[in-house]
Amino acid sequence: MPKAQNKGYTLDTHRLCDPAQTLAAVRPHLAEMGITRIANLTGLDRVGLPTVMVTRPNSCSVAVALGKGLTLEAAQASGVMEAVETWHAERITRPLRVASYADLQQEARVADAERLPRVTGGSFDPHRPVLWVEGVDLVTNEPHWLPFEMVDTDYTARPCGGQGAFPRTTNGLASGNSLAEATCHAICELIERDAITLWHQAPPGPRIDPAAIEVPRCREALERFECAGLRAGIWNITSDIGVAAFHCMICEGGTRPGHIGIGSGCHPDRNIALLRALTEAAQTRLTYISGARDDLDPEEFTPQASAERTQYVRSLLDQTKATARLEDCPDCSSTTFEEDLSRILSKLARAGMRQVLTVDLSRTGLGVAVVRAVIPGLEAPHDDPDFVPGPRALAAGESRP
């Protein structure tokens, strides 16, 4: 295990080194990974929070990645790393094998398929041979096999060697300057998406009082929304796992419709989690303004759809009070990713997550680490079109009046 290194950049996210160094490490390989353009979208909106699009025309998933940050360089690093990680997940070089779940269980350690999320119309046959990819369980540090269709991101065809039984998304896919950094980002994304799903199943609860937020970086983002004439709401969506998570929504003030923004963030450092939610809301709004993403339905750009989204956000803002405080949210950040990871694993274990599975997708010589994480028991994103609620979501829904 490499020696733990202190984090070198902690402004708008946590990385081992600053965005300039991250970009310098991967820039020589961008053409090899099919990345042709990094475009600054910031000026298309009046908010002014840096946002970029990164194009990879021959992608097997989406051709455009988005990045955000407090500086243009940070946004560029964010977008490039998103494009880089999907390229890796389209070209998996890890050991594979074909076997049925029932047979594989007899001779190897396998993901707990009963606790993996399902999809509408899909069914898992434990006696039918499928393709598996080798990973590791961070709880035991033992090799484990995962369904290949949950790791691969080549969406140009039906899942290779799979049954179409599990979600095929980029949830839990992350990159970083080290394996520990990428692993922390990947696991936090899974915790974040689970938290959003639980939040959408239950009453929204009180909003964070923006006037009580004293973190300068977060205040800057909130003031930009205010100066742009936008309303903003922030909800603490931290789940029973206990890693800070927030959900932010922005919309036009007044009565006219317009583009909304929705963002979320999860991080051991509650200030970073909040900032990620704020900057992602600005990024989402710019995604609609620019029309950059190729995975958005054209129907989403109709005046009726825009008005409905605006009304949805306004109604949430009107029916909830801003009485919660940022300081009441958990904070478990440390100076190294290795310690962050140890603390997160302990929290997952206390919440009943028996396996934390990762697949190292990194390639030698490309200057970046890429990890796919899968945690049986956590919920899939609620907004996937084929989402099926699992036990945690169903339990959260029972709390609705």
mmCIF file of C-alpha atoms in Angstrom:
data_model
loop_
_atom_site.group_PDB
_atom_site.id
_atom_site.type_symbol
_atom_site.label_atom_id
_atom_site.label_comp_id
_atom_site.label_asym_id
_atom_site.label_seq_id
_atom_site.Cartn_x
_atom_site.Cartn_y
_atom_site.Cartn_z
ATOM 1 C CA MET A 1 0.000 0.000 0.000
ATOM 2 C CA PRO A 2 1.538 3.364 -1.003
ATOM 3 C CA LYS A 3 2.301 5.774 1.804
ATOM 4 C CA ALA A 4 -0.533 8.193 2.566
ATOM 5 C CA GLN A 5 -0.038 11.713 1.222
ATOM 6 C CA ASN A 6 -1.619 14.894 2.536
ATOM 7 C CA LYS A 7 -4.199 16.538 0.310
ATOM 8 C CA GLY A 8 -2.637 19.355 -1.669
ATOM 9 C CA TYR A 9 -5.795 21.078 -2.924
ATOM 10 C CA THR A 10 -8.911 21.736 -0.819
ATOM 11 C CA LEU A 11 -10.572 24.840 -2.297
ATOM 12 C CA ASP A 12 -13.652 23.520 -4.118
ATOM 13 C CA THR A 13 -12.929 19.796 -3.901
ATOM 14 C CA HIS A 14 -10.209 17.668 -2.359
ATOM 15 C CA ARG A 15 -7.344 16.393 -4.529
ATOM 16 C CA LEU A 16 -3.748 15.412 -3.968
ATOM 17 C CA CYS A 17 -2.596 18.304 -6.166
ATOM 18 C CA ASP A 18 -4.019 21.481 -7.657
ATOM 19 C CA PRO A 19 -6.043 21.493 -10.916
ATOM 20 C CA ALA A 20 -3.095 22.732 -12.996
ATOM 21 C CA GLN A 21 -1.033 19.708 -11.981
ATOM 22 C CA THR A 22 -3.952 17.349 -12.598
ATOM 23 C CA LEU A 23 -4.461 18.765 -16.091
ATOM 24 C CA ALA A 24 -0.728 18.659 -16.843
ATOM 25 C CA ALA A 25 -0.632 14.950 -15.979
ATOM 26 C CA VAL A 26 -3.484 13.944 -18.313
ATOM 27 C CA ARG A 27 -3.179 16.532 -21.097
ATOM 28 C CA PRO A 28 -0.596 14.524 -23.125
ATOM 29 C CA HIS A 29 -3.110 11.656 -23.303
ATOM 30 C CA LEU A 30 -6.293 13.562 -24.217
ATOM 31 C CA ALA A 31 -6.070 12.801 -27.952
ATOM 32 C CA GLU A 32 -5.483 9.114 -27.203
ATOM 33 C CA MET A 33 -8.700 9.130 -25.165
ATOM 34 C CA GLY A 34 -10.641 10.886 -27.932
ATOM 35 C CA ILE A 35 -11.050 14.219 -26.119
ATOM 36 C CA THR A 36 -11.149 16.909 -28.788
ATOM 37 C CA ARG A 37 -12.352 20.074 -27.075
ATOM 38 C CA ILE A 38 -12.634 21.853 -23.732
ATOM 39 C CA ALA A 39 -15.112 24.730 -24.049
ATOM 40 C CA ASN A 40 -15.908 27.448 -21.514
ATOM 41 C CA LEU A 41 -19.704 27.740 -21.055
ATOM 42 C CA THR A 42 -19.624 30.203 -18.155
ATOM 43 C CA GLY A 43 -20.558 33.297 -20.172
ATOM 44 C CA LEU A 44 -23.800 31.765 -21.457
ATOM 45 C CA ASP A 45 -25.398 32.438 -18.073
ATOM 46 C CA ARG A 46 -25.352 35.457 -15.779
ATOM 47 C CA VAL A 47 -24.381 33.497 -12.638
ATOM 48 C CA GLY A 48 -20.682 33.442 -13.411
ATOM 49 C CA LEU A 49 -19.654 30.206 -11.680
ATOM 50 C CA PRO A 50 -17.060 28.553 -13.987
ATOM 51 C CA THR A 51 -18.481 25.688 -16.052
ATOM 52 C CA VAL A 52 -16.975 23.853 -19.018
ATOM 53 C CA MET A 53 -17.958 21.151 -21.489
ATOM 54 C CA VAL A 54 -15.507 18.487 -22.642
ATOM 55 C CA THR A 55 -16.256 16.717 -25.919
ATOM 56 C CA ARG A 56 -15.349 13.129 -26.791
ATOM 57 C CA PRO A 57 -17.209 12.554 -30.080
ATOM 58 C CA ASN A 58 -16.557 8.811 -30.379
ATOM 59 C CA SER A 59 -17.751 8.054 -26.864
ATOM 60 C CA CYS A 60 -19.676 4.845 -26.294
ATOM 61 C CA SER A 61 -21.824 6.591 -23.659
ATOM 62 C CA VAL A 62 -22.308 10.385 -23.699
ATOM 63 C CA ALA A 63 -20.168 12.563 -25.957
ATOM 64 C CA VAL A 64 -20.109 15.556 -23.621
ATOM 65 C CA ALA A 65 -18.871 15.776 -20.039
ATOM 66 C CA LEU A 66 -19.432 18.820 -17.806
ATOM 67 C CA GLY A 67 -17.112 20.284 -15.211
ATOM 68 C CA LYS A 68 -17.476 22.972 -12.562
ATOM 69 C CA GLY A 69 -15.392 24.716 -9.925
ATOM 70 C CA LEU A 70 -14.602 28.067 -8.351
ATOM 71 C CA THR A 71 -11.923 28.721 -10.982
ATOM 72 C CA LEU A 72 -11.867 28.006 -14.693
ATOM 73 C CA GLU A 73 -8.894 25.684 -14.241
ATOM 74 C CA ALA A 74 -10.737 23.724 -11.551
ATOM 75 C CA ALA A 75 -13.773 23.417 -13.843
ATOM 76 C CA GLN A 76 -11.549 22.203 -16.685
ATOM 77 C CA ALA A 77 -9.960 19.551 -14.461
ATOM 78 C CA SER A 78 -13.430 18.475 -13.281
ATOM 79 C CA GLY A 79 -14.776 18.074 -16.826
ATOM 80 C CA VAL A 80 -11.674 16.379 -18.208
ATOM 81 C CA MET A 81 -11.580 13.862 -15.376
ATOM 82 C CA GLU A 82 -15.238 12.984 -15.996
ATOM 83 C CA ALA A 83 -14.505 12.320 -19.671
ATOM 84 C CA VAL A 84 -11.374 10.347 -18.787
ATOM 85 C CA GLU A 85 -13.162 8.016 -16.388
ATOM 86 C CA THR A 86 -15.890 7.029 -18.869
ATOM 87 C CA TRP A 87 -13.217 6.313 -21.513
ATOM 88 C CA HIS A 88 -11.572 3.911 -19.085
ATOM 89 C CA ALA A 89 -14.872 2.205 -18.239
ATOM 90 C CA GLU A 90 -15.558 1.589 -21.941
ATOM 91 C CA ARG A 91 -12.269 -0.301 -22.289
ATOM 92 C CA ILE A 92 -12.038 -2.613 -19.303
ATOM 93 C CA THR A 93 -8.897 -4.732 -19.121
ATOM 94 C CA ARG A 94 -9.572 -6.461 -15.772
ATOM 95 C CA PRO A 95 -9.919 -10.264 -15.580
ATOM 96 C CA LEU A 96 -13.341 -11.513 -16.746
ATOM 97 C CA ARG A 97 -15.101 -14.845 -16.471
ATOM 98 C CA VAL A 98 -18.391 -16.392 -17.537
ATOM 99 C CA ALA A 99 -20.359 -18.324 -14.935
ATOM 100 C CA SER A 100 -23.736 -18.466 -13.272
ATOM 101 C CA TYR A 101 -24.081 -16.762 -9.901
ATOM 102 C CA ALA A 102 -24.930 -20.105 -8.297
ATOM 103 C CA ASP A 103 -21.801 -21.790 -9.659
ATOM 104 C CA LEU A 104 -19.456 -18.848 -9.024
ATOM 105 C CA GLN A 105 -20.523 -18.666 -5.382
ATOM 106 C CA GLN A 106 -19.253 -22.211 -4.866
ATOM 107 C CA GLU A 107 -15.644 -21.344 -5.730
ATOM 108 C CA ALA A 108 -15.150 -17.582 -5.350
ATOM 109 C CA ARG A 109 -16.340 -14.503 -3.483
ATOM 110 C CA VAL A 110 -19.108 -12.681 -5.331
ATOM 111 C CA ALA A 111 -21.120 -9.481 -4.988
ATOM 112 C CA ASP A 112 -24.289 -9.971 -2.959
ATOM 113 C CA ALA A 113 -26.658 -10.031 -5.925
ATOM 114 C CA GLU A 114 -29.737 -10.046 -3.699
ATOM 115 C CA ARG A 115 -28.817 -6.546 -2.448
ATOM 116 C CA LEU A 116 -27.919 -5.041 -5.823
ATOM 117 C CA PRO A 117 -30.423 -2.571 -7.345
ATOM 118 C CA ARG A 118 -32.777 -3.859 -10.012
ATOM 119 C CA VAL A 119 -34.286 -2.269 -13.132
ATOM 120 C CA THR A 120 -37.793 -2.187 -14.558
ATOM 121 C CA GLY A 121 -38.449 -5.202 -16.754
ATOM 122 C CA GLY A 122 -35.265 -6.952 -15.680
ATOM 123 C CA SER A 123 -34.892 -10.185 -13.773
ATOM 124 C CA PHE A 124 -31.819 -11.935 -12.441
ATOM 125 C CA ASP A 125 -31.460 -15.667 -13.001
ATOM 126 C CA PRO A 126 -28.793 -17.053 -10.627
ATOM 127 C CA HIS A 127 -28.477 -20.196 -12.746
ATOM 128 C CA ARG A 128 -27.855 -18.475 -16.072
ATOM 129 C CA PRO A 129 -24.196 -17.846 -17.081
ATOM 130 C CA VAL A 130 -23.240 -14.167 -17.263
ATOM 131 C CA LEU A 131 -20.037 -12.166 -17.483
ATOM 132 C CA TRP A 132 -18.268 -11.124 -14.275
ATOM 133 C CA VAL A 133 -15.370 -8.717 -13.681
ATOM 134 C CA GLU A 134 -12.822 -9.038 -10.893
ATOM 135 C CA GLY A 135 -12.747 -6.421 -8.146
ATOM 136 C CA VAL A 136 -12.018 -6.242 -4.439
ATOM 137 C CA ASP A 137 -14.099 -5.851 -1.298
ATOM 138 C CA LEU A 138 -12.609 -3.013 0.738
ATOM 139 C CA VAL A 139 -14.177 -4.437 3.893
ATOM 140 C CA THR A 140 -12.144 -7.648 3.738
ATOM 141 C CA ASN A 141 -9.515 -6.757 1.095
ATOM 142 C CA GLU A 142 -10.446 -10.014 -0.639
ATOM 143 C CA PRO A 143 -11.033 -10.400 -4.412
ATOM 144 C CA HIS A 144 -14.698 -10.376 -5.396
ATOM 145 C CA TRP A 145 -16.501 -10.781 -8.724
ATOM 146 C CA LEU A 146 -19.083 -8.193 -9.862
ATOM 147 C CA PRO A 147 -21.638 -8.234 -12.707
ATOM 148 C CA PHE A 148 -19.767 -6.817 -15.702
ATOM 149 C CA GLU A 149 -22.852 -4.899 -16.839
ATOM 150 C CA MET A 150 -22.657 -2.730 -13.685
ATOM 151 C CA VAL A 151 -19.041 -1.727 -14.407
ATOM 152 C CA ASP A 152 -18.849 -1.361 -18.200
ATOM 153 C CA THR A 153 -19.998 1.911 -19.869
ATOM 154 C CA ASP A 154 -20.131 0.813 -23.509
ATOM 155 C CA TYR A 155 -23.798 1.622 -24.093
ATOM 156 C CA THR A 156 -23.736 1.175 -27.875
ATOM 157 C CA ALA A 157 -25.238 -2.302 -27.533
ATOM 158 C CA ARG A 158 -26.980 -4.519 -25.013
ATOM 159 C CA PRO A 159 -24.834 -5.405 -21.999
ATOM 160 C CA CYS A 160 -22.033 -7.750 -23.012
ATOM 161 C CA GLY A 161 -22.592 -11.102 -21.339
ATOM 162 C CA GLY A 162 -25.257 -9.701 -19.028
ATOM 163 C CA GLN A 163 -28.952 -10.156 -18.422
ATOM 164 C CA GLY A 164 -30.043 -6.525 -18.328
ATOM 165 C CA ALA A 165 -30.932 -7.140 -14.708
ATOM 166 C CA PHE A 166 -28.910 -4.347 -13.079
ATOM 167 C CA PRO A 167 -28.577 -0.574 -13.696
ATOM 168 C CA ARG A 168 -26.118 0.482 -16.390
ATOM 169 C CA THR A 169 -25.052 3.954 -15.294
ATOM 170 C CA THR A 170 -21.897 5.868 -14.393
ATOM 171 C CA ASN A 171 -22.958 5.999 -10.742
ATOM 172 C CA GLY A 172 -19.913 5.144 -8.638
ATOM 173 C CA LEU A 173 -17.396 5.814 -11.410
ATOM 174 C CA ALA A 174 -14.663 8.292 -10.478
ATOM 175 C CA SER A 175 -11.095 9.336 -11.233
ATOM 176 C CA GLY A 176 -8.326 10.927 -9.225
ATOM 177 C CA ASN A 177 -4.641 11.564 -8.856
ATOM 178 C CA SER A 178 -4.297 8.394 -6.759
ATOM 179 C CA LEU A 179 -6.263 5.216 -6.204
ATOM 180 C CA ALA A 180 -7.349 6.352 -2.726
ATOM 181 C CA GLU A 181 -8.526 9.723 -4.082
ATOM 182 C CA ALA A 182 -10.542 8.118 -6.879
ATOM 183 C CA THR A 183 -12.000 5.528 -4.488
ATOM 184 C CA CYS A 184 -13.209 8.198 -2.047
ATOM 185 C CA HIS A 185 -14.875 10.146 -4.870
ATOM 186 C CA ALA A 186 -16.547 6.995 -6.245
ATOM 187 C CA ILE A 187 -17.931 5.877 -2.884
ATOM 188 C CA CYS A 188 -19.166 9.371 -2.006
ATOM 189 C CA GLU A 189 -21.068 9.470 -5.302
ATOM 190 C CA LEU A 190 -22.847 6.229 -4.420
ATOM 191 C CA ILE A 191 -23.722 7.585 -0.963
ATOM 192 C CA GLU A 192 -24.927 10.841 -2.549
ATOM 193 C CA ARG A 193 -27.231 9.135 -5.078
ATOM 194 C CA ASP A 194 -28.634 6.868 -2.382
ATOM 195 C CA ALA A 195 -29.303 9.923 -0.201
ATOM 196 C CA ILE A 196 -31.096 11.782 -3.013
ATOM 197 C CA THR A 197 -33.298 8.765 -3.688
ATOM 198 C CA LEU A 198 -34.240 8.475 -0.013
ATOM 199 C CA TRP A 199 -34.937 12.237 0.139
ATOM 200 C CA HIS A 200 -37.294 12.043 -2.828
ATOM 201 C CA GLN A 201 -39.239 9.213 -1.211
ATOM 202 C CA ALA A 202 -39.924 11.154 2.008
ATOM 203 C CA PRO A 203 -41.159 14.681 2.865
ATOM 204 C CA PRO A 204 -38.442 17.236 1.978
ATOM 205 C CA GLY A 205 -37.950 18.648 5.475
ATOM 206 C CA PRO A 206 -36.544 22.094 6.335
ATOM 207 C CA ARG A 207 -34.045 23.931 4.162
ATOM 208 C CA ILE A 208 -30.632 25.159 5.267
ATOM 209 C CA ASP A 209 -30.780 28.812 6.330
ATOM 210 C CA PRO A 210 -28.494 30.561 3.799
ATOM 211 C CA ALA A 211 -28.053 33.582 6.052
ATOM 212 C CA ALA A 212 -26.361 31.354 8.629
ATOM 213 C CA ILE A 213 -23.808 29.962 6.154
ATOM 214 C CA GLU A 214 -20.504 31.631 6.902
ATOM 215 C CA VAL A 215 -18.168 29.561 4.685
ATOM 216 C CA PRO A 216 -16.692 32.168 2.276
ATOM 217 C CA ARG A 217 -16.620 29.847 -0.745
ATOM 218 C CA CYS A 218 -20.265 28.879 -0.284
ATOM 219 C CA ARG A 219 -21.267 32.473 0.433
ATOM 220 C CA GLU A 220 -19.684 33.524 -2.871
ATOM 221 C CA ALA A 221 -21.815 31.025 -4.791
ATOM 222 C CA LEU A 222 -24.999 32.036 -2.947
ATOM 223 C CA GLU A 223 -24.316 35.717 -3.573
ATOM 224 C CA ARG A 224 -23.842 35.013 -7.266
ATOM 225 C CA PHE A 225 -27.282 33.380 -7.365
ATOM 226 C CA GLU A 226 -28.789 36.350 -5.556
ATOM 227 C CA CYS A 227 -27.127 38.900 -7.856
ATOM 228 C CA ALA A 228 -28.434 36.950 -10.857
ATOM 229 C CA GLY A 229 -31.992 37.249 -9.516
ATOM 230 C CA LEU A 230 -32.303 33.531 -8.771
ATOM 231 C CA ARG A 231 -33.976 31.844 -5.834
ATOM 232 C CA ALA A 232 -31.980 29.075 -4.183
ATOM 233 C CA GLY A 233 -32.896 26.327 -1.762
ATOM 234 C CA ILE A 234 -30.532 23.941 0.023
ATOM 235 C CA TRP A 235 -31.641 20.778 1.804
ATOM 236 C CA ASN A 236 -29.584 18.611 4.116
ATOM 237 C CA ILE A 237 -30.112 15.136 2.657
ATOM 238 C CA THR A 238 -27.517 13.357 4.802
ATOM 239 C CA SER A 239 -28.694 9.773 5.272
ATOM 240 C CA ASP A 240 -28.192 7.294 8.088
ATOM 241 C CA ILE A 241 -24.701 6.651 6.731
ATOM 242 C CA GLY A 242 -23.582 9.970 8.193
ATOM 243 C CA VAL A 243 -21.466 11.436 5.388
ATOM 244 C CA ALA A 244 -22.588 15.016 4.693
ATOM 245 C CA ALA A 245 -24.837 15.387 1.630
ATOM 246 C CA PHE A 246 -26.809 18.356 0.300
ATOM 247 C CA HIS A 247 -29.317 19.045 -2.463
ATOM 248 C CA CYS A 248 -29.599 22.475 -4.077
ATOM 249 C CA MET A 249 -32.226 23.867 -6.435
ATOM 250 C CA ILE A 250 -32.222 27.250 -8.174
ATOM 251 C CA CYS A 251 -34.845 28.932 -10.308
ATOM 252 C CA GLU A 252 -35.784 32.349 -11.638
ATOM 253 C CA GLY A 253 -37.164 34.816 -9.135
ATOM 254 C CA GLY A 254 -40.479 36.509 -9.804
ATOM 255 C CA THR A 255 -43.162 34.781 -11.817
ATOM 256 C CA ARG A 256 -41.635 34.084 -15.220
ATOM 257 C CA PRO A 257 -40.401 30.581 -16.063
ATOM 258 C CA GLY A 258 -36.823 29.859 -17.013
ATOM 259 C CA HIS A 259 -34.074 27.333 -16.717
ATOM 260 C CA ILE A 260 -33.656 25.717 -13.325
ATOM 261 C CA GLY A 261 -30.573 24.185 -11.781
ATOM 262 C CA ILE A 262 -30.395 21.105 -9.560
ATOM 263 C CA GLY A 263 -27.229 19.958 -7.854
ATOM 264 C CA SER A 264 -26.118 17.665 -5.081
ATOM 265 C CA GLY A 265 -22.904 16.921 -3.275
ATOM 266 C CA CYS A 266 -21.567 14.412 -0.769
ATOM 267 C CA HIS A 267 -18.203 14.660 0.920
ATOM 268 C CA PRO A 268 -16.564 13.972 4.301
ATOM 269 C CA ASP A 269 -15.984 17.739 4.523
ATOM 270 C CA ARG A 270 -19.460 19.269 4.884
ATOM 271 C CA ASN A 271 -18.313 22.592 3.403
ATOM 272 C CA ILE A 272 -17.099 20.838 0.242
ATOM 273 C CA ALA A 273 -20.311 18.784 0.062
ATOM 274 C CA LEU A 274 -22.359 21.988 0.187
ATOM 275 C CA LEU A 275 -20.168 23.781 -2.342
ATOM 276 C CA ARG A 276 -20.410 20.857 -4.761
ATOM 277 C CA ALA A 277 -24.213 21.014 -4.570
ATOM 278 C CA LEU A 278 -24.186 24.765 -5.261
ATOM 279 C CA THR A 279 -21.771 24.619 -8.188
ATOM 280 C CA GLU A 280 -23.536 21.611 -9.683
ATOM 281 C CA ALA A 281 -26.836 23.515 -9.618
ATOM 282 C CA ALA A 282 -25.158 26.283 -11.640
ATOM 283 C CA GLN A 283 -23.713 23.649 -13.972
ATOM 284 C CA THR A 284 -27.095 21.989 -14.518
ATOM 285 C CA ARG A 285 -28.690 25.324 -15.372
ATOM 286 C CA LEU A 286 -25.932 25.943 -17.929
ATOM 287 C CA THR A 287 -26.466 22.456 -19.313
ATOM 288 C CA TYR A 288 -30.034 23.428 -20.190
ATOM 289 C CA ILE A 289 -29.014 26.854 -21.498
ATOM 290 C CA SER A 290 -26.269 25.451 -23.727
ATOM 291 C CA GLY A 291 -28.062 22.271 -24.807
ATOM 292 C CA ALA A 292 -24.636 20.649 -24.656
ATOM 293 C CA ARG A 293 -25.509 17.211 -23.298
ATOM 294 C CA ASP A 294 -26.515 14.592 -25.843
ATOM 295 C CA ASP A 295 -28.469 12.537 -23.307
ATOM 296 C CA LEU A 296 -31.198 15.138 -22.688
ATOM 297 C CA ASP A 297 -34.625 14.498 -24.198
ATOM 298 C CA PRO A 298 -35.662 17.259 -26.665
ATOM 299 C CA GLU A 299 -38.999 17.383 -24.835
ATOM 300 C CA GLU A 300 -37.160 18.873 -21.857
ATOM 301 C CA PHE A 301 -36.550 22.057 -23.847
ATOM 302 C CA THR A 302 -40.196 22.840 -24.604
ATOM 303 C CA PRO A 303 -41.763 25.917 -22.931
ATOM 304 C CA GLN A 304 -44.224 23.656 -21.111
ATOM 305 C CA ALA A 305 -41.465 21.469 -19.652
ATOM 306 C CA SER A 306 -39.490 24.541 -18.588
ATOM 307 C CA ALA A 307 -42.530 26.033 -16.881
ATOM 308 C CA GLU A 308 -43.305 22.753 -15.092
ATOM 309 C CA ARG A 309 -39.754 22.443 -13.783
ATOM 310 C CA THR A 310 -39.780 26.036 -12.556
ATOM 311 C CA GLN A 311 -43.097 25.527 -10.803
ATOM 312 C CA TYR A 312 -41.814 22.352 -9.168
ATOM 313 C CA VAL A 313 -38.812 24.136 -7.658
ATOM 314 C CA ARG A 314 -40.885 27.144 -6.550
ATOM 315 C CA SER A 315 -43.410 24.915 -4.833
ATOM 316 C CA LEU A 316 -40.633 23.144 -2.898
ATOM 317 C CA LEU A 317 -39.179 26.477 -1.847
ATOM 318 C CA ASP A 318 -42.590 27.783 -0.790
ATOM 319 C CA GLN A 319 -43.601 24.732 1.251
ATOM 320 C CA THR A 320 -40.371 24.368 3.248
ATOM 321 C CA LYS A 321 -38.831 26.740 5.775
ATOM 322 C CA ALA A 322 -35.129 27.620 5.933
ATOM 323 C CA THR A 323 -34.512 26.764 9.576
ATOM 324 C CA ALA A 324 -31.794 24.076 9.411
ATOM 325 C CA ARG A 325 -28.140 24.941 10.048
ATOM 326 C CA LEU A 326 -25.029 23.826 8.223
ATOM 327 C CA GLU A 327 -23.210 23.312 11.531
ATOM 328 C CA ASP A 328 -25.671 20.565 12.471
ATOM 329 C CA CYS A 329 -24.461 18.425 9.556
ATOM 330 C CA PRO A 330 -21.707 15.833 10.132
ATOM 331 C CA ASP A 331 -18.080 16.485 9.235
ATOM 332 C CA CYS A 332 -15.564 13.626 9.113
ATOM 333 C CA SER A 333 -12.853 14.944 6.818
ATOM 334 C CA SER A 334 -9.146 14.350 7.438
ATOM 335 C CA THR A 335 -5.858 15.405 5.874
ATOM 336 C CA THR A 336 -5.469 12.243 3.744
ATOM 337 C CA PHE A 337 -7.718 10.217 1.457
ATOM 338 C CA GLU A 338 -6.648 7.017 3.192
ATOM 339 C CA GLU A 339 -8.036 8.259 6.516
ATOM 340 C CA ASP A 340 -11.158 9.623 4.802
ATOM 341 C CA LEU A 341 -11.705 6.187 3.282
ATOM 342 C CA SER A 342 -11.261 4.438 6.625
ATOM 343 C CA ARG A 343 -13.845 6.715 8.260
ATOM 344 C CA ILE A 344 -16.329 6.280 5.406
ATOM 345 C CA LEU A 345 -15.990 2.494 5.497
ATOM 346 C CA SER A 346 -16.728 2.524 9.233
ATOM 347 C CA LYS A 347 -19.875 4.588 8.652
ATOM 348 C CA LEU A 348 -21.044 2.272 5.861
ATOM 349 C CA ALA A 349 -20.538 -0.750 8.111
ATOM 350 C CA ARG A 350 -22.610 0.824 10.903
ATOM 351 C CA ALA A 351 -25.389 1.452 8.378
ATOM 352 C CA GLY A 352 -25.449 -2.243 7.442
ATOM 353 C CA MET A 353 -23.435 -2.205 4.206
ATOM 354 C CA ARG A 354 -21.598 -5.521 4.355
ATOM 355 C CA GLN A 355 -19.679 -5.153 1.082
ATOM 356 C CA VAL A 356 -17.904 -2.153 -0.486
ATOM 357 C CA LEU A 357 -16.724 -3.379 -3.864
ATOM 358 C CA THR A 358 -14.326 -1.567 -6.182
ATOM 359 C CA VAL A 359 -12.800 -2.281 -9.574
ATOM 360 C CA ASP A 360 -9.520 -0.559 -10.411
ATOM 361 C CA LEU A 361 -9.866 0.514 -14.056
ATOM 362 C CA SER A 362 -6.621 2.515 -14.154
ATOM 363 C CA ARG A 363 -4.192 2.078 -17.030
ATOM 364 C CA THR A 364 -0.450 2.330 -16.670
ATOM 365 C CA GLY A 365 1.145 5.495 -17.993
ATOM 366 C CA LEU A 366 -1.966 7.650 -18.344
ATOM 367 C CA GLY A 367 -1.361 9.744 -15.225
ATOM 368 C CA VAL A 368 -4.727 9.077 -13.598
ATOM 369 C CA ALA A 369 -6.453 6.534 -11.365
ATOM 370 C CA VAL A 370 -9.989 5.369 -12.235
ATOM 371 C CA VAL A 371 -12.271 3.344 -9.962
ATOM 372 C CA ARG A 372 -15.751 1.897 -10.214
ATOM 373 C CA ALA A 373 -17.428 1.324 -6.853
ATOM 374 C CA VAL A 374 -20.498 -0.842 -6.194
ATOM 375 C CA ILE A 375 -22.092 -1.073 -2.739
ATOM 376 C CA PRO A 376 -24.835 -3.706 -2.464
ATOM 377 C CA GLY A 377 -27.649 -2.334 -0.329
ATOM 378 C CA LEU A 378 -27.505 1.292 -1.476
ATOM 379 C CA GLU A 379 -30.265 2.672 -3.697
ATOM 380 C CA ALA A 380 -29.807 3.527 -7.372
ATOM 381 C CA PRO A 381 -30.559 7.074 -8.641
ATOM 382 C CA HIS A 382 -34.287 7.730 -8.441
ATOM 383 C CA ASP A 383 -34.376 9.604 -11.769
ATOM 384 C CA ASP A 384 -33.156 6.701 -13.906
ATOM 385 C CA PRO A 385 -36.028 5.793 -16.259
ATOM 386 C CA ASP A 386 -35.885 2.121 -15.208
ATOM 387 C CA PHE A 387 -35.454 2.776 -11.469
ATOM 388 C CA VAL A 388 -36.927 0.197 -9.097
ATOM 389 C CA PRO A 389 -37.022 1.204 -5.414
ATOM 390 C CA GLY A 390 -35.178 -1.114 -3.064
ATOM 391 C CA PRO A 391 -35.724 -1.751 0.655
ATOM 392 C CA ARG A 392 -34.185 1.555 1.804
ATOM 393 C CA ALA A 393 -36.326 3.619 -0.592
ATOM 394 C CA LEU A 394 -39.482 1.712 0.285
ATOM 395 C CA ALA A 395 -38.836 2.262 3.989
ATOM 396 C CA ALA A 396 -38.276 5.992 3.419
ATOM 397 C CA GLY A 397 -41.526 6.183 1.442
ATOM 398 C CA GLU A 398 -43.463 4.795 4.376
ATOM 399 C CA SER A 399 -42.720 8.009 6.260
ATOM 400 C CA ARG A 400 -44.832 10.059 3.852
ATOM 401 C CA PRO A 401 -48.077 11.297 5.412
#
